[in-house]
Amino acid sequence: MAYRGRAIAYASALWAAAVAPLVAQAAPGAAPKGVEEPRARGFQRILWMHGGPAPSAELFAAVRQLGFDAVQVSGGAPTQLPGQYGLRYYHDQLCGKGVLELRAAQYEPLVAAYSRDRNAAVLQRPNCLSSLDTLTGLIETARVRLDTTLPTHPLAISLGDEISITRHANPLDLCVAPDSLRGFRKFLEARYGTVERLNQAWGTDFDVFARVLPFSADAIRQRELGGARLPRNLAPWAAHREFMDGELARVVWCLTEQVKRRAGGLPCGLTGLQQPSAYGGHDFARLLPNLTLFEAYDHGAARDLAMCLAPPEALQLATLFAPKSGEPPQLVLARLADMVAHGIWGVVVWSSGEVFRADRRPSTFGGAVAKAFRELARPAAAFAGARLRRGPVWIVESQPSVRAWWML
């Protein structure tokens, strides 16, 4: 534990020294006058604009008629439109796609290349998270989009949606790009002090830190699994996953600090978080502490875990999807009621293409959403942003145990 603490402290200090000038340059001085606003009160009903009828005055009137009071604006899209029609908005994916969230066109060729001959040298993440060039690019993108969005008063900002080291929680041993390896070796040197201690802990024979390489899942399985006994030592693989989790968390920390300097108390965070896994970087204990807005997909107990690890003042969003084929429409009310009971600040309904028909009339799902909004109006207003009083039962969760479980 002492090694782990020193390594984390060293890595945090190293990144803080490197990124502080970048954040200051991107967000000089205090927040612009008139930008900071109090958090929106009450329960937020947000429609995700994707598919369906083209945006128009008639469509936005239909959106309001169903009970929505906001929509989402993504990436670099214009932010003025919702306000022209009496709606507010939350700015999703401020940093866009392709860096915090890899696109399929970026990720799938990596999987194919590695699958051909299992050569770990190809496992280099596009837009390496350890690269200052990557961080500088993200900061600049955020700066430009904050300049546009803050004057139009968003409800909240999501830096990214479904962000990941890989893609979602898919397993791939990213990243061994040069910048990542340099950071990883410094991380190990801070943890172990000498290469001899590292070799003792890992069961390896590296001569210097400069030649240390992480083990892929394939390599550690070849060494540790296949017999009748449980593996004795997963450290050469697990340490790399821990390091990469930290790299994603530090990039997110830097970006949230930038928004705080520009917009003060405007809720800012991440949406579409996957459940904790060995891959993806979804270590809630590291990702959530600096966020004031979050959404964790409700897989297993992931939502409740996120609520326990996020700051008490952080606001929670949840996405409401249409029932699958064969499921009763009453599920819409039940699912929204469950969200309200968990004290969420707002629901994001997916999507305009599911809620409206081509003629802008509500679909069956859209009608069920409107009915649920009406029936839950009073409890939703009362419980929005509430803090749950937890029971006396404790469940211990740790990211190292998540990694070990995945490997076994």
PDB file of C-alpha atoms in Angstrom, residues 91-335:
ATOM      1  CA  HIS A  91     -24.130  20.459 -23.687  1.00  0.00           C
ATOM      2  CA  ASP A  92     -23.130  16.864 -24.273  1.00  0.00           C
ATOM      3  CA  GLN A  93     -19.736  15.695 -25.551  1.00  0.00           C
ATOM      4  CA  LEU A  94     -18.075  19.072 -25.160  1.00  0.00           C
ATOM      5  CA  CYS A  95     -14.770  17.502 -26.271  1.00  0.00           C
ATOM      6  CA  GLY A  96     -16.364  15.594 -29.139  1.00  0.00           C
ATOM      7  CA  LYS A  97     -15.731  12.041 -30.248  1.00  0.00           C
ATOM      8  CA  GLY A  98     -12.491  10.385 -31.265  1.00  0.00           C
ATOM      9  CA  VAL A  99     -10.317  11.163 -28.230  1.00  0.00           C
ATOM     10  CA  LEU A 100     -12.087  10.426 -24.945  1.00  0.00           C
ATOM     11  CA  GLU A 101     -14.383   8.071 -26.818  1.00  0.00           C
ATOM     12  CA  LEU A 102     -12.778   6.212 -29.705  1.00  0.00           C
ATOM     13  CA  ARG A 103     -14.913   5.697 -32.776  1.00  0.00           C
ATOM     14  CA  ALA A 104     -15.386   2.222 -34.195  1.00  0.00           C
ATOM     15  CA  ALA A 105     -13.278   3.207 -37.214  1.00  0.00           C
ATOM     16  CA  GLN A 106     -10.371   3.938 -34.857  1.00  0.00           C
ATOM     17  CA  TYR A 107     -10.786   0.958 -32.560  1.00  0.00           C
ATOM     18  CA  GLU A 108     -11.692  -1.953 -34.801  1.00  0.00           C
ATOM     19  CA  PRO A 109      -8.492  -1.828 -36.926  1.00  0.00           C
ATOM     20  CA  LEU A 110      -6.482  -2.133 -33.692  1.00  0.00           C
ATOM     21  CA  VAL A 111      -8.428  -5.235 -32.709  1.00  0.00           C
ATOM     22  CA  ALA A 112      -7.931  -6.722 -36.172  1.00  0.00           C
ATOM     23  CA  ALA A 113      -4.197  -5.961 -36.199  1.00  0.00           C
ATOM     24  CA  TYR A 114      -3.653  -7.519 -32.779  1.00  0.00           C
ATOM     25  CA  SER A 115      -5.811 -10.535 -33.612  1.00  0.00           C
ATOM     26  CA  ARG A 116      -3.639 -11.425 -36.604  1.00  0.00           C
ATOM     27  CA  ASP A 117      -0.471 -12.373 -34.707  1.00  0.00           C
ATOM     28  CA  ARG A 118      -0.910 -11.155 -31.099  1.00  0.00           C
ATOM     29  CA  ASN A 119       1.919  -8.648 -31.507  1.00  0.00           C
ATOM     30  CA  ALA A 120       1.565  -6.355 -28.479  1.00  0.00           C
ATOM     31  CA  ALA A 121       3.598  -3.610 -30.183  1.00  0.00           C
ATOM     32  CA  VAL A 122       0.529  -2.622 -32.230  1.00  0.00           C
ATOM     33  CA  LEU A 123      -1.485  -1.794 -29.101  1.00  0.00           C
ATOM     34  CA  GLN A 124      -1.060   1.961 -29.406  1.00  0.00           C
ATOM     35  CA  ARG A 125      -4.180   3.977 -28.669  1.00  0.00           C
ATOM     36  CA  PRO A 126      -5.097   6.669 -31.194  1.00  0.00           C
ATOM     37  CA  ASN A 127      -4.770   9.973 -29.320  1.00  0.00           C
ATOM     38  CA  CYS A 128      -2.599   8.493 -26.572  1.00  0.00           C
ATOM     39  CA  LEU A 129      -3.885   9.658 -23.193  1.00  0.00           C
ATOM     40  CA  SER A 130      -0.334  10.088 -21.854  1.00  0.00           C
ATOM     41  CA  SER A 131       0.587  12.543 -24.612  1.00  0.00           C
ATOM     42  CA  LEU A 132       0.624  16.247 -23.824  1.00  0.00           C
ATOM     43  CA  ASP A 133      -0.346  16.838 -27.457  1.00  0.00           C
ATOM     44  CA  THR A 134      -3.565  14.922 -26.829  1.00  0.00           C
ATOM     45  CA  LEU A 135      -4.264  16.896 -23.678  1.00  0.00           C
ATOM     46  CA  THR A 136      -3.485  20.208 -25.353  1.00  0.00           C
ATOM     47  CA  GLY A 137      -5.872  19.358 -28.179  1.00  0.00           C
ATOM     48  CA  LEU A 138      -8.659  18.499 -25.753  1.00  0.00           C
ATOM     49  CA  ILE A 139      -8.121  21.705 -23.809  1.00  0.00           C
ATOM     50  CA  GLU A 140      -8.246  23.774 -26.980  1.00  0.00           C
ATOM     51  CA  THR A 141     -11.416  22.048 -28.177  1.00  0.00           C
ATOM     52  CA  ALA A 142     -13.031  22.652 -24.796  1.00  0.00           C
ATOM     53  CA  ARG A 143     -11.916  26.299 -24.796  1.00  0.00           C
ATOM     54  CA  VAL A 144     -13.433  27.010 -28.208  1.00  0.00           C
ATOM     55  CA  ARG A 145     -16.708  25.314 -27.345  1.00  0.00           C
ATOM     56  CA  LEU A 146     -16.954  26.954 -23.936  1.00  0.00           C
ATOM     57  CA  ASP A 147     -16.599  30.314 -25.668  1.00  0.00           C
ATOM     58  CA  THR A 148     -19.689  29.414 -27.689  1.00  0.00           C
ATOM     59  CA  THR A 149     -21.821  27.606 -25.140  1.00  0.00           C
ATOM     60  CA  LEU A 150     -21.408  29.666 -21.965  1.00  0.00           C
ATOM     61  CA  PRO A 151     -23.134  32.804 -23.325  1.00  0.00           C
ATOM     62  CA  THR A 152     -26.207  30.682 -24.134  1.00  0.00           C
ATOM     63  CA  HIS A 153     -26.436  29.337 -20.573  1.00  0.00           C
ATOM     64  CA  PRO A 154     -26.449  25.519 -20.696  1.00  0.00           C
ATOM     65  CA  LEU A 155     -28.006  23.552 -17.858  1.00  0.00           C
ATOM     66  CA  ALA A 156     -24.883  21.431 -17.550  1.00  0.00           C
ATOM     67  CA  ILE A 157     -21.864  20.176 -19.466  1.00  0.00           C
ATOM     68  CA  SER A 158     -20.794  16.622 -20.185  1.00  0.00           C
ATOM     69  CA  LEU A 159     -17.156  16.431 -21.251  1.00  0.00           C
ATOM     70  CA  GLY A 160     -17.782  13.109 -22.953  1.00  0.00           C
ATOM     71  CA  ASP A 161     -20.336  10.360 -23.334  1.00  0.00           C
ATOM     72  CA  GLU A 162     -19.314   6.693 -23.040  1.00  0.00           C
ATOM     73  CA  ILE A 163     -15.646   7.592 -22.694  1.00  0.00           C
ATOM     74  CA  SER A 164     -13.175   4.732 -22.555  1.00  0.00           C
ATOM     75  CA  ILE A 165      -9.527   3.782 -22.811  1.00  0.00           C
ATOM     76  CA  THR A 166     -10.645   1.134 -25.304  1.00  0.00           C
ATOM     77  CA  ARG A 167     -14.234   1.211 -26.543  1.00  0.00           C
ATOM     78  CA  HIS A 168     -16.909   0.882 -23.892  1.00  0.00           C
ATOM     79  CA  ALA A 169     -15.595  -1.890 -21.597  1.00  0.00           C
ATOM     80  CA  ASN A 170     -14.104  -4.025 -24.374  1.00  0.00           C
ATOM     81  CA  PRO A 171     -10.814  -5.717 -23.478  1.00  0.00           C
ATOM     82  CA  LEU A 172      -7.704  -4.592 -25.357  1.00  0.00           C
ATOM     83  CA  ASP A 173      -4.369  -3.922 -23.685  1.00  0.00           C
ATOM     84  CA  LEU A 174      -3.953  -0.287 -24.651  1.00  0.00           C
ATOM     85  CA  CYS A 175      -1.631   1.543 -24.565  1.00  0.00           C
ATOM     86  CA  VAL A 176       2.045   0.936 -25.377  1.00  0.00           C
ATOM     87  CA  ALA A 177       2.637   4.095 -27.401  1.00  0.00           C
ATOM     88  CA  PRO A 178       5.997   5.744 -26.556  1.00  0.00           C
ATOM     89  CA  ASP A 179       4.443   8.439 -24.346  1.00  0.00           C
ATOM     90  CA  SER A 180       2.415   5.833 -22.499  1.00  0.00           C
ATOM     91  CA  LEU A 181       5.417   3.579 -21.890  1.00  0.00           C
ATOM     92  CA  ARG A 182       7.457   6.504 -20.577  1.00  0.00           C
ATOM     93  CA  GLY A 183       4.723   7.391 -18.133  1.00  0.00           C
ATOM     94  CA  PHE A 184       4.220   3.773 -17.114  1.00  0.00           C
ATOM     95  CA  ARG A 185       7.911   3.290 -16.363  1.00  0.00           C
ATOM     96  CA  LYS A 186       7.996   6.431 -14.215  1.00  0.00           C
ATOM     97  CA  PHE A 187       4.905   5.172 -12.421  1.00  0.00           C
ATOM     98  CA  LEU A 188       6.661   1.864 -11.695  1.00  0.00           C
ATOM     99  CA  GLU A 189       9.869   3.546 -10.598  1.00  0.00           C
ATOM    100  CA  ALA A 190       7.912   5.669  -8.128  1.00  0.00           C
ATOM    101  CA  ARG A 191       6.152   2.564  -6.822  1.00  0.00           C
ATOM    102  CA  TYR A 192       9.076   0.169  -6.513  1.00  0.00           C
ATOM    103  CA  GLY A 193      12.128   2.404  -6.299  1.00  0.00           C
ATOM    104  CA  THR A 194      14.493  -0.115  -7.878  1.00  0.00           C
ATOM    105  CA  VAL A 195      14.183  -2.545 -10.744  1.00  0.00           C
ATOM    106  CA  GLU A 196      15.199  -5.327  -8.352  1.00  0.00           C
ATOM    107  CA  ARG A 197      12.097  -4.693  -6.232  1.00  0.00           C
ATOM    108  CA  LEU A 198       9.962  -4.629  -9.352  1.00  0.00           C
ATOM    109  CA  ASN A 199      11.386  -7.964 -10.512  1.00  0.00           C
ATOM    110  CA  GLN A 200      10.776  -9.468  -7.091  1.00  0.00           C
ATOM    111  CA  ALA A 201       7.157  -8.305  -7.133  1.00  0.00           C
ATOM    112  CA  TRP A 202       6.524  -9.254 -10.755  1.00  0.00           C
ATOM    113  CA  GLY A 203       8.571 -12.415 -11.072  1.00  0.00           C
ATOM    114  CA  THR A 204      10.535 -10.921 -13.970  1.00  0.00           C
ATOM    115  CA  ASP A 205      14.164 -10.207 -14.851  1.00  0.00           C
ATOM    116  CA  PHE A 206      14.287  -6.709 -16.368  1.00  0.00           C
ATOM    117  CA  ASP A 207      17.697  -5.044 -16.061  1.00  0.00           C
ATOM    118  CA  VAL A 208      16.557  -1.387 -16.100  1.00  0.00           C
ATOM    119  CA  PHE A 209      13.229   0.452 -15.912  1.00  0.00           C
ATOM    120  CA  ALA A 210      13.762   1.778 -19.435  1.00  0.00           C
ATOM    121  CA  ARG A 211      13.246  -1.743 -20.800  1.00  0.00           C
ATOM    122  CA  VAL A 212      10.234  -2.705 -18.699  1.00  0.00           C
ATOM    123  CA  LEU A 213       7.175  -3.693 -20.715  1.00  0.00           C
ATOM    124  CA  PRO A 214       3.701  -4.487 -19.396  1.00  0.00           C
ATOM    125  CA  PHE A 215       2.216  -7.944 -19.848  1.00  0.00           C
ATOM    126  CA  SER A 216      -0.831  -8.241 -22.066  1.00  0.00           C
ATOM    127  CA  ALA A 217      -3.734 -10.423 -20.958  1.00  0.00           C
ATOM    128  CA  ASP A 218      -2.478 -13.092 -23.349  1.00  0.00           C
ATOM    129  CA  ALA A 219       1.020 -12.993 -21.859  1.00  0.00           C
ATOM    130  CA  ILE A 220      -0.099 -13.141 -18.231  1.00  0.00           C
ATOM    131  CA  ARG A 221      -2.528 -15.964 -18.991  1.00  0.00           C
ATOM    132  CA  GLN A 222       0.217 -17.931 -20.675  1.00  0.00           C
ATOM    133  CA  ARG A 223       2.389 -17.528 -17.586  1.00  0.00           C
ATOM    134  CA  GLU A 224      -0.187 -17.876 -14.826  1.00  0.00           C
ATOM    135  CA  LEU A 225      -3.225 -19.776 -16.080  1.00  0.00           C
ATOM    136  CA  GLY A 226      -3.888 -23.174 -17.549  1.00  0.00           C
ATOM    137  CA  GLY A 227      -3.058 -25.364 -14.570  1.00  0.00           C
ATOM    138  CA  ALA A 228      -5.182 -26.626 -11.725  1.00  0.00           C
ATOM    139  CA  ARG A 229      -4.240 -23.786  -9.355  1.00  0.00           C
ATOM    140  CA  LEU A 230      -5.259 -20.164  -9.225  1.00  0.00           C
ATOM    141  CA  PRO A 231      -2.757 -17.675 -10.651  1.00  0.00           C
ATOM    142  CA  ARG A 232      -0.070 -16.591  -8.203  1.00  0.00           C
ATOM    143  CA  ASN A 233       0.890 -13.215  -9.665  1.00  0.00           C
ATOM    144  CA  LEU A 234      -1.067 -10.945 -12.022  1.00  0.00           C
ATOM    145  CA  ALA A 235       0.971  -7.829 -11.210  1.00  0.00           C
ATOM    146  CA  PRO A 236       2.737  -7.342 -14.602  1.00  0.00           C
ATOM    147  CA  TRP A 237      -0.689  -7.058 -16.236  1.00  0.00           C
ATOM    148  CA  ALA A 238      -2.684  -5.454 -13.422  1.00  0.00           C
ATOM    149  CA  ALA A 239      -0.189  -2.615 -12.875  1.00  0.00           C
ATOM    150  CA  HIS A 240      -0.584  -1.519 -16.485  1.00  0.00           C
ATOM    151  CA  ARG A 241      -4.362  -1.507 -16.234  1.00  0.00           C
ATOM    152  CA  GLU A 242      -4.104   0.542 -13.028  1.00  0.00           C
ATOM    153  CA  PHE A 243      -1.770   3.014 -14.723  1.00  0.00           C
ATOM    154  CA  MET A 244      -4.098   3.415 -17.704  1.00  0.00           C
ATOM    155  CA  ASP A 245      -7.103   3.944 -15.419  1.00  0.00           C
ATOM    156  CA  GLY A 246      -5.132   6.750 -13.817  1.00  0.00           C
ATOM    157  CA  GLU A 247      -4.247   8.336 -17.160  1.00  0.00           C
ATOM    158  CA  LEU A 248      -7.907   8.609 -18.149  1.00  0.00           C
ATOM    159  CA  ALA A 249      -8.852   9.963 -14.724  1.00  0.00           C
ATOM    160  CA  ARG A 250      -6.157  12.658 -14.872  1.00  0.00           C
ATOM    161  CA  VAL A 251      -7.227  13.830 -18.328  1.00  0.00           C
ATOM    162  CA  VAL A 252     -10.798  14.130 -17.040  1.00  0.00           C
ATOM    163  CA  TRP A 253      -9.578  15.968 -13.933  1.00  0.00           C
ATOM    164  CA  CYS A 254      -7.732  18.511 -16.058  1.00  0.00           C
ATOM    165  CA  LEU A 255     -10.763  19.176 -18.248  1.00  0.00           C
ATOM    166  CA  THR A 256     -13.150  19.543 -15.310  1.00  0.00           C
ATOM    167  CA  GLU A 257     -10.748  22.040 -13.746  1.00  0.00           C
ATOM    168  CA  GLN A 258     -10.819  24.036 -16.961  1.00  0.00           C
ATOM    169  CA  VAL A 259     -14.613  24.198 -16.938  1.00  0.00           C
ATOM    170  CA  LYS A 260     -14.652  25.166 -13.255  1.00  0.00           C
ATOM    171  CA  ARG A 261     -12.300  28.063 -13.930  1.00  0.00           C
ATOM    172  CA  ARG A 262     -14.491  29.272 -16.752  1.00  0.00           C
ATOM    173  CA  ALA A 263     -17.966  28.530 -15.419  1.00  0.00           C
ATOM    174  CA  GLY A 264     -17.742  28.181 -11.664  1.00  0.00           C
ATOM    175  CA  GLY A 265     -20.655  26.134 -10.353  1.00  0.00           C
ATOM    176  CA  LEU A 266     -22.048  24.957 -13.687  1.00  0.00           C
ATOM    177  CA  PRO A 267     -22.542  21.172 -13.330  1.00  0.00           C
ATOM    178  CA  CYS A 268     -19.844  19.397 -15.308  1.00  0.00           C
ATOM    179  CA  GLY A 269     -18.894  15.758 -15.651  1.00  0.00           C
ATOM    180  CA  LEU A 270     -19.362  12.576 -17.659  1.00  0.00           C
ATOM    181  CA  THR A 271     -22.340  10.697 -19.038  1.00  0.00           C
ATOM    182  CA  GLY A 272     -22.790   7.137 -20.237  1.00  0.00           C
ATOM    183  CA  LEU A 273     -20.258   5.620 -17.850  1.00  0.00           C
ATOM    184  CA  GLN A 274     -19.836   1.863 -18.158  1.00  0.00           C
ATOM    185  CA  GLN A 275     -19.732  -0.428 -15.144  1.00  0.00           C
ATOM    186  CA  PRO A 276     -16.297  -0.914 -13.521  1.00  0.00           C
ATOM    187  CA  SER A 277     -14.245  -3.426 -15.471  1.00  0.00           C
ATOM    188  CA  ALA A 278     -10.638  -4.432 -15.997  1.00  0.00           C
ATOM    189  CA  TYR A 279     -10.658  -2.396 -19.209  1.00  0.00           C
ATOM    190  CA  GLY A 280     -12.137   0.905 -20.250  1.00  0.00           C
ATOM    191  CA  GLY A 281     -10.857   3.003 -17.351  1.00  0.00           C
ATOM    192  CA  HIS A 282     -14.114   3.082 -15.404  1.00  0.00           C
ATOM    193  CA  ASP A 283     -12.635   3.195 -11.922  1.00  0.00           C
ATOM    194  CA  PHE A 284     -15.351   5.246 -10.237  1.00  0.00           C
ATOM    195  CA  ALA A 285     -13.192   6.002  -7.204  1.00  0.00           C
ATOM    196  CA  ARG A 286     -10.779   7.861  -9.495  1.00  0.00           C
ATOM    197  CA  LEU A 287     -13.112   9.249 -12.166  1.00  0.00           C
ATOM    198  CA  LEU A 288     -15.920  10.662 -10.034  1.00  0.00           C
ATOM    199  CA  PRO A 289     -14.448  12.709  -7.138  1.00  0.00           C
ATOM    200  CA  ASN A 290     -13.985  15.901  -9.192  1.00  0.00           C
ATOM    201  CA  LEU A 291     -17.293  15.700 -11.068  1.00  0.00           C
ATOM    202  CA  THR A 292     -20.422  17.696 -10.324  1.00  0.00           C
ATOM    203  CA  LEU A 293     -22.511  15.835 -12.921  1.00  0.00           C
ATOM    204  CA  PHE A 294     -22.508  12.130 -13.752  1.00  0.00           C
ATOM    205  CA  GLU A 295     -24.421   9.307 -15.345  1.00  0.00           C
ATOM    206  CA  ALA A 296     -23.533   5.656 -14.839  1.00  0.00           C
ATOM    207  CA  TYR A 297     -25.441   3.119 -16.866  1.00  0.00           C
ATOM    208  CA  ASP A 298     -27.527   0.957 -14.559  1.00  0.00           C
ATOM    209  CA  HIS A 299     -25.746  -2.351 -15.147  1.00  0.00           C
ATOM    210  CA  GLY A 300     -25.868  -4.421 -11.990  1.00  0.00           C
ATOM    211  CA  ALA A 301     -25.188  -2.113  -9.065  1.00  0.00           C
ATOM    212  CA  ALA A 302     -23.076   0.352 -11.070  1.00  0.00           C
ATOM    213  CA  ARG A 303     -25.487   3.250 -10.598  1.00  0.00           C
ATOM    214  CA  ASP A 304     -25.628   2.815  -6.835  1.00  0.00           C
ATOM    215  CA  LEU A 305     -21.864   2.399  -6.646  1.00  0.00           C
ATOM    216  CA  ALA A 306     -21.401   5.631  -8.579  1.00  0.00           C
ATOM    217  CA  MET A 307     -23.795   7.430  -6.245  1.00  0.00           C
ATOM    218  CA  CYS A 308     -21.685   6.328  -3.284  1.00  0.00           C
ATOM    219  CA  LEU A 309     -18.375   7.424  -4.823  1.00  0.00           C
ATOM    220  CA  ALA A 310     -19.449  10.708  -6.425  1.00  0.00           C
ATOM    221  CA  PRO A 311     -19.299  13.909  -4.341  1.00  0.00           C
ATOM    222  CA  PRO A 312     -22.493  14.424  -2.300  1.00  0.00           C
ATOM    223  CA  GLU A 313     -23.300  17.586  -4.246  1.00  0.00           C
ATOM    224  CA  ALA A 314     -22.888  15.959  -7.679  1.00  0.00           C
ATOM    225  CA  LEU A 315     -26.026  15.820  -9.808  1.00  0.00           C
ATOM    226  CA  GLN A 316     -27.085  12.617 -11.528  1.00  0.00           C
ATOM    227  CA  LEU A 317     -28.590  12.092 -14.963  1.00  0.00           C
ATOM    228  CA  ALA A 318     -30.142   8.878 -16.260  1.00  0.00           C
ATOM    229  CA  THR A 319     -31.145   7.800 -19.764  1.00  0.00           C
ATOM    230  CA  LEU A 320     -34.623   6.438 -20.431  1.00  0.00           C
ATOM    231  CA  PHE A 321     -34.832   4.100 -23.413  1.00  0.00           C
ATOM    232  CA  ALA A 322     -37.930   2.828 -25.171  1.00  0.00           C
ATOM    233  CA  PRO A 323     -39.122  -0.642 -24.102  1.00  0.00           C
ATOM    234  CA  LYS A 324     -37.862  -3.437 -26.306  1.00  0.00           C
ATOM    235  CA  SER A 325     -40.166  -5.323 -28.623  1.00  0.00           C
ATOM    236  CA  GLY A 326     -42.606  -7.356 -26.567  1.00  0.00           C
ATOM    237  CA  GLU A 327     -42.102  -5.350 -23.376  1.00  0.00           C
ATOM    238  CA  PRO A 328     -45.171  -3.543 -21.984  1.00  0.00           C
ATOM    239  CA  PRO A 329     -45.332   0.263 -22.349  1.00  0.00           C
ATOM    240  CA  GLN A 330     -45.968   0.493 -18.586  1.00  0.00           C
ATOM    241  CA  LEU A 331     -42.235  -0.078 -18.134  1.00  0.00           C
ATOM    242  CA  VAL A 332     -41.707   3.568 -19.047  1.00  0.00           C
ATOM    243  CA  LEU A 333     -43.514   4.734 -15.905  1.00  0.00           C
ATOM    244  CA  ALA A 334     -41.833   2.078 -13.748  1.00  0.00           C
ATOM    245  CA  ARG A 335     -38.340   2.932 -14.960  1.00  0.00           C
TER     246      ARG A 335
END
